[in-house]
Amino acid sequence: MYRITALNTNIISIMEVKVCTWKMCSERWSEYILKRLENDKKTFNLEKLDIQPSLCMWWCKQWPNVVIWNEKFNKMNPLKTSDLLFKKLKENKNANK
C-alpha cells in the first residue's frame, strides 16, 4: 500500500484521472472509486489532481476501468485505484528530483 503524508505538489503537473461510469463499470464500484479518489484528494491536499467521470472506455469485459495520465488500467476497485494513484504520484515525485 502506498501512502504519502507530505507531497510537494509544486513539482507535479496536473494528474488527470478518468473513471468509467458507464453501465457495466457503474455496476462494479466506479462510483465508489470516484468517491475514494475525491476523498484522497481532500485528505492529502492534492490540488493538481483532476478526477473526472468518463463515458464508456470500450473495455467492458475488463471493468471497472480507470485511466491515470493516459495509462489504462482495468479490473479496478476503490482501494486498488487509490494505491495505484499514490504509486504514480510517488514515481512522478522521484522522477522530478
XYZ file of N, CA and C in Angstrom:
291
model
N 0.832 -1.164 0.000
C 0.000 0.000 0.000
C 0.883 1.235 0.000
N 0.508 2.248 -0.740
C 1.279 3.478 -0.816
C 0.520 4.589 -0.123
N 1.180 5.263 0.769
C 0.583 6.411 1.433
C 1.636 7.510 1.488
N 1.244 8.676 1.059
C 2.149 9.817 1.061
C 1.571 10.829 2.035
N 2.322 11.177 3.054
C 1.806 12.123 4.034
C 2.199 13.555 3.711
N 3.325 13.744 3.071
C 3.750 15.088 2.677
C 4.142 15.019 1.209
N 3.542 15.862 0.429
C 3.779 15.810 -1.004
C 3.971 17.227 -1.518
N 5.094 17.470 -2.160
C 5.355 18.780 -2.740
C 4.659 18.827 -4.092
N 3.475 19.427 -4.140
C 2.698 19.444 -5.374
C 3.252 20.429 -6.391
N 4.243 21.242 -6.031
C 4.828 22.176 -6.985
C 5.565 21.462 -8.104
N 6.055 20.250 -7.847
C 6.828 19.549 -8.869
C 5.967 18.613 -9.711
N 4.697 18.512 -9.371
C 3.827 17.590 -10.088
C 2.931 18.373 -11.033
N 2.936 17.973 -12.296
C 1.999 18.574 -13.237
C 0.613 18.044 -12.911
N -0.390 18.597 -13.542
C -1.754 18.142 -13.278
C -1.891 16.680 -13.672
N -2.380 15.890 -12.740
C -2.592 14.466 -12.991
C -4.072 14.262 -13.284
N -4.348 13.823 -14.478
C -5.725 13.581 -14.877
C -6.087 12.114 -14.656
N -7.191 11.917 -13.967
C -7.691 10.574 -13.693
C -9.121 10.493 -14.214
N -9.378 9.494 -15.033
C -10.725 9.278 -15.559
C -11.224 7.917 -15.093
N -12.474 7.897 -14.658
C -13.093 6.663 -14.185
C -14.340 6.415 -15.019
N -14.387 5.266 -15.654
C -15.550 4.929 -16.475
C -16.780 4.789 -15.578
N -17.848 5.462 -15.958
C -19.088 5.393 -15.186
C -20.241 4.870 -16.043
N -19.917 4.212 -17.121
C -20.933 3.650 -17.995
C -21.575 2.447 -17.310
N -22.559 1.874 -17.921
C -23.403 0.851 -17.284
C -22.629 -0.286 -16.607
N -21.768 -0.976 -17.330
C -21.058 -2.123 -16.755
C -20.156 -1.695 -15.597
N -19.413 -0.624 -15.798
C -18.493 -0.171 -14.753
C -19.240 0.374 -13.536
N -20.362 1.043 -13.789
C -21.111 1.598 -12.661
C -21.703 0.496 -11.787
N -21.871 -0.679 -12.356
C -22.357 -1.821 -11.576
C -21.250 -2.428 -10.714
N -20.008 -2.069 -10.986
C -18.878 -2.649 -10.255
C -17.962 -1.577 -9.701
N -18.398 -0.775 -8.785
C -17.576 0.113 -7.962
C -17.131 1.437 -8.571
N -17.486 1.780 -9.785
C -16.944 3.019 -10.343
C -17.336 4.246 -9.516
N -18.551 4.274 -8.997
C -18.959 5.406 -8.155
C -18.150 5.441 -6.858
N -17.853 4.278 -6.313
C -17.048 4.206 -5.095
C -15.590 4.578 -5.381
N -15.121 4.240 -6.560
C -13.756 4.647 -6.963
C -13.681 6.164 -7.008
N -14.665 6.804 -7.635
C -14.692 8.270 -7.692
C -14.722 8.883 -6.291
N -15.554 8.339 -5.420
C -15.640 8.857 -4.048
C -14.318 8.683 -3.310
N -13.686 7.547 -3.475
C -12.407 7.288 -2.808
C -11.341 8.278 -3.293
N -11.280 8.497 -4.604
C -10.284 9.418 -5.147
C -10.546 10.852 -4.697
N -11.805 11.260 -4.661
C -12.134 12.612 -4.177
C -11.742 12.755 -2.708
N -11.971 11.711 -1.927
C -11.572 11.741 -0.520
C -10.053 11.833 -0.382
N -9.316 11.068 -1.173
C -7.851 11.145 -1.155
C -7.376 12.544 -1.531
N -8.026 13.131 -2.522
C -7.656 14.472 -2.977
C -7.791 15.477 -1.833
N -8.899 15.407 -1.096
C -9.127 16.320 0.033
C -8.192 16.010 1.197
N -8.087 14.751 1.545
C -7.295 14.340 2.705
C -5.820 14.701 2.556
N -5.274 14.505 1.353
C -3.842 14.725 1.129
C -3.554 16.026 0.390
N -4.580 16.878 0.262
C -4.421 18.195 -0.361
C -3.763 18.093 -1.742
N -4.310 17.249 -2.575
C -3.772 17.028 -3.916
C -4.476 17.961 -4.901
N -4.096 19.224 -4.854
C -4.749 20.258 -5.649
C -4.633 20.013 -7.149
N -3.566 19.375 -7.575
C -3.331 19.191 -9.005
C -3.871 17.860 -9.534
N -4.759 17.276 -8.788
C -5.391 16.038 -9.209
C -6.745 16.370 -9.827
N -6.921 16.017 -11.087
C -8.163 16.275 -11.816
C -8.887 14.948 -12.012
N -9.950 14.740 -11.250
C -10.702 13.486 -11.280
C -11.971 13.706 -12.098
N -12.165 12.862 -13.098
C -13.313 13.030 -13.981
C -14.040 11.706 -14.210
N -15.365 11.738 -14.171
C -16.104 10.569 -14.638
C -15.984 10.513 -16.159
N -16.055 9.343 -16.703
C -15.890 9.175 -18.143
C -17.009 8.311 -18.707
N -17.310 8.530 -19.960
C -18.221 7.632 -20.655
C -17.482 6.334 -20.947
N -18.127 5.448 -21.626
C -17.568 4.123 -21.870
C -16.173 4.181 -22.488
N -15.271 3.361 -21.970
C -13.893 3.273 -22.459
C -13.702 2.073 -23.389
N -14.767 1.319 -23.628
C -14.784 0.210 -24.580
C -13.951 -0.994 -24.157
N -13.779 -1.188 -22.844
C -13.149 -2.408 -22.326
C -14.133 -3.075 -21.383
N -15.345 -3.201 -21.824
C -16.438 -3.615 -20.945
C -16.246 -4.983 -20.294
N -15.467 -5.849 -20.907
C -15.240 -7.165 -20.315
C -14.208 -7.117 -19.185
N -13.540 -5.994 -19.028
C -12.475 -5.875 -18.021
C -12.776 -4.757 -17.030
N -13.978 -4.502 -16.732
C -14.433 -3.389 -15.920
C -14.224 -3.615 -14.438
N -14.221 -2.571 -13.645
C -14.253 -1.156 -13.992
C -12.896 -0.657 -14.487
N -12.955 0.360 -15.325
C -11.768 0.873 -15.992
C -11.412 2.272 -15.515
N -10.105 2.515 -15.437
C -9.578 3.799 -14.977
C -8.411 4.184 -15.876
N -8.291 5.476 -16.150
C -7.139 5.997 -16.891
C -6.448 7.012 -15.985
N -5.148 6.799 -15.756
C -4.331 7.732 -14.978
C -3.192 8.184 -15.872
N -3.127 9.478 -16.125
C -2.107 10.050 -17.011
C -2.041 9.298 -18.336
N -3.173 9.070 -18.946
C -3.302 8.385 -20.241
C -2.849 6.930 -20.218
N -2.660 6.359 -19.057
C -2.324 4.945 -18.937
C -3.579 4.199 -18.479
N -3.921 3.148 -19.186
C -5.170 2.432 -18.940
C -4.986 1.308 -17.923
N -5.966 1.198 -17.028
C -5.970 0.138 -16.021
C -7.378 -0.437 -15.959
N -7.468 -1.735 -15.737
C -8.787 -2.350 -15.665
C -8.885 -3.269 -14.462
N -10.092 -3.767 -14.259
C -10.403 -4.615 -13.104
C -10.042 -3.916 -11.794
N -10.430 -2.652 -11.708
C -10.068 -1.825 -10.556
C -11.153 -1.872 -9.487
N -10.747 -1.498 -8.276
C -11.681 -1.301 -7.181
C -11.199 -0.051 -6.439
N -11.939 0.472 -5.473
C -11.531 1.719 -4.831
C -10.138 1.674 -4.195
N -9.824 0.643 -3.442
C -8.520 0.556 -2.784
C -7.389 0.401 -3.796
N -7.586 -0.464 -4.751
C -6.570 -0.692 -5.790
C -6.290 0.601 -6.573
N -7.343 1.354 -6.891
C -7.183 2.607 -7.624
C -6.450 3.645 -6.781
N -6.809 3.749 -5.521
C -6.146 4.689 -4.624
C -4.661 4.361 -4.474
N -4.349 3.097 -4.271
C -2.954 2.680 -4.150
C -2.175 2.976 -5.431
N -2.797 2.719 -6.561
C -2.150 2.987 -7.843
C -1.905 4.476 -8.037
N -2.857 5.290 -7.653
C -2.697 6.740 -7.749
C -1.481 7.206 -6.951
N -1.370 6.741 -5.720
C -0.237 7.154 -4.888
C 1.083 6.604 -5.421
N 1.063 5.442 -5.998
C 2.266 4.890 -6.631
C 2.703 5.794 -7.779
N 1.742 6.222 -8.610
C 2.055 7.105 -9.740
C 2.548 8.461 -9.252
N 1.962 8.987 -8.205
C 2.418 10.258 -7.635
C 3.849 10.140 -7.111
N 4.121 9.033 -6.436
C 5.465 8.809 -5.896
C 6.479 8.660 -7.025
N 6.126 7.925 -8.081
C 7.031 7.774 -9.228
C 7.319 9.118 -9.880
N 6.298 9.952 -10.016
C 6.477 11.263 -10.623
C 7.338 12.164 -9.740
N 7.122 12.082 -8.441
C 7.916 12.872 -7.490
C 9.392 12.474 -7.590
N 9.660 11.175 -7.633
C 11.043 10.690 -7.736
C 11.682 11.044 -9.078
N 10.894 11.059 -10.135
C 11.410 11.394 -11.462
C 11.767 12.880 -11.566
N 11.144 13.705 -10.745
C 11.386 15.151 -10.810
C 12.425 15.636 -9.799
N 13.089 14.729 -9.124
C 14.114 15.133 -8.148
C 15.372 15.577 -8.855
